[in-house]
Coordinates of C-alpha atoms in Angstrom, one line a residue:
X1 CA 107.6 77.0 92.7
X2 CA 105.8 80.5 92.8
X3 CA 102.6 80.5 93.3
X4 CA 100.1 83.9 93.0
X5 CA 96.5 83.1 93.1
X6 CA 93.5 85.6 92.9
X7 CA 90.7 84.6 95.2
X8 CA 86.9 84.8 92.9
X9 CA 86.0 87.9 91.3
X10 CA 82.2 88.0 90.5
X11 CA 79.1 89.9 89.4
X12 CA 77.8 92.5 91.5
X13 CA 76.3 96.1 91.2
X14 CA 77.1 99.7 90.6
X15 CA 77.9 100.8 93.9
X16 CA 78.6 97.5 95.2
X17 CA 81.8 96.5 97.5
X18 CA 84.0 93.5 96.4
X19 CA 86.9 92.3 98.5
X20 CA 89.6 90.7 96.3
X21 CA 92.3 88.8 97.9
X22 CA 95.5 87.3 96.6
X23 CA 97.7 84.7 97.9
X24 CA 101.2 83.8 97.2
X25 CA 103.6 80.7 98.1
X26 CA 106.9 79.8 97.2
X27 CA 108.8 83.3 98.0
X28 CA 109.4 85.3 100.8
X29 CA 106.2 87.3 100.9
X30 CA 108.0 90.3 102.5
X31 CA 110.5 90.5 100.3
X32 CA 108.1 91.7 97.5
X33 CA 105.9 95.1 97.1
X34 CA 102.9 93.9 95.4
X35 CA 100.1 95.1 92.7
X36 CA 96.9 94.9 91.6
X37 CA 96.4 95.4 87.5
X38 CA 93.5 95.6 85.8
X39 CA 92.3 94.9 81.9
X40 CA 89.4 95.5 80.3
X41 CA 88.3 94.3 77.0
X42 CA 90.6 95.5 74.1
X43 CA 92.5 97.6 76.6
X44 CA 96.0 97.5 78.0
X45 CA 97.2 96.6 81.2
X46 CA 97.1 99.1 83.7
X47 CA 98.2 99.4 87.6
X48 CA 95.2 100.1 89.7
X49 CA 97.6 100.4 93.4
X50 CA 100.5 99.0 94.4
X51 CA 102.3 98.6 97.8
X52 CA 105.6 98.4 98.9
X53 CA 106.8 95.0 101.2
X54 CA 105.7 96.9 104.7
X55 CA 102.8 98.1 104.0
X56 CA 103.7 101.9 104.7
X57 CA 103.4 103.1 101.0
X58 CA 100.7 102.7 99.0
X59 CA 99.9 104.2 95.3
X60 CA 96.5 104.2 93.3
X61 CA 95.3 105.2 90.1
X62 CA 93.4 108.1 90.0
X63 CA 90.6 106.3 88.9
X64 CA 90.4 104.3 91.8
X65 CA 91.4 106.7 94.6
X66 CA 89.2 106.8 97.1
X67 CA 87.2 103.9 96.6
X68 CA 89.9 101.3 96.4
X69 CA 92.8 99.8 99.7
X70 CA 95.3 98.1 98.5
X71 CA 96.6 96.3 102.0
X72 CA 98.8 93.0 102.9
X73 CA 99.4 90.3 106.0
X74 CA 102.5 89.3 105.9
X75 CA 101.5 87.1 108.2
X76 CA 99.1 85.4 105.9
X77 CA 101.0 85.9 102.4
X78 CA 98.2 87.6 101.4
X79 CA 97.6 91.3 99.5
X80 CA 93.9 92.6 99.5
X81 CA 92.3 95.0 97.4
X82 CA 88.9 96.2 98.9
X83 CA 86.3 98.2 96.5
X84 CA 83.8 100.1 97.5
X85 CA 81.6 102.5 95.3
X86 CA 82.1 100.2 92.3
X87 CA 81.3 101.7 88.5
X88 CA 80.6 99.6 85.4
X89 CA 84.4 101.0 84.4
X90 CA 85.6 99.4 87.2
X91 CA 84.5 96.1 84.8
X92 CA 87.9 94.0 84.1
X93 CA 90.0 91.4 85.3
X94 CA 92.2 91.7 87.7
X95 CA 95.6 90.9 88.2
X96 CA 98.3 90.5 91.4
X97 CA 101.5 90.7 90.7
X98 CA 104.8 90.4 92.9
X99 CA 107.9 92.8 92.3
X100 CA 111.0 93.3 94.2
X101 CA 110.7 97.1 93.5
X102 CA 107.9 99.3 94.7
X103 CA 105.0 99.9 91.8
X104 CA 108.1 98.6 89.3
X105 CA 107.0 98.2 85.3
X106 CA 108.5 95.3 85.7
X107 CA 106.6 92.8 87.5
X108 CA 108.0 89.2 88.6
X109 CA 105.5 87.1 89.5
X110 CA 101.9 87.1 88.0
X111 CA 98.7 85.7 89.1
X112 CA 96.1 84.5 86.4
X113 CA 93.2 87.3 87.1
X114 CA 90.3 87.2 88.3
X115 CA 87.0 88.7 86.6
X116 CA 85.7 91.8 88.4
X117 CA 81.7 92.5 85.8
X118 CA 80.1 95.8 87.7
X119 CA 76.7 96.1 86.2
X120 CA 74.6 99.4 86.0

């Protein structure tokens, strides 16, 4: 059984730095590229960065770049997104998700989110 868990989100600060990590069991970690989504109130779904099974390609929204990584141990089985610089937009929760294809629409595996509140 797949497993996709997003470590704690949490309250913290316009211009704070928030580590999120995500860890995943039951598949073959490097097999997958891997996500972080994001959803804010009465909004859709969107990607925030993605990277592909080795680490060596990386995308991010343009509202993110620059503040956010996106990075993985395969070791571990575990993605990371660190965020620095932090805005009340960046206000949502977040998602990991697990995809066979780099940054696909189409994601396999989903975790359950984890609340990211940025206050001002």
């Amino acid at each position: 059984q797949v497993q996709v868990a997003e470590s704690a989100g949490g309250l913290v600060q316009a211009g704070d730095s928030l580590r999120l990590s995500c860890s995943v069991s039951g598949l073959t970690f490097d097999d997958y590229a891997m996500a972080w989504f994001r959803q804010a109130p009465g909004k859709e779904r969107q990607v925030v960065s993605c990277i592909d099974w080795s680490g060596s390609q990386t995308f991010y929204a343009a509202s993110v770049k620059g503040r956010f990584t996106i990075s993985r141990d395969n070791f571990k089985n575990t993605l990371y997104l660190q965020m620095n610089s932090l805005k009340p937009e960046d206000t949502a929760m977040y998602f990991c998700a697990a995809a066979r294809d780099y940054c696909s629409g189409t994601q396999d595996y989903w975790g359950q989110g984890t609340q990211v509140t940025v206050s001002s």
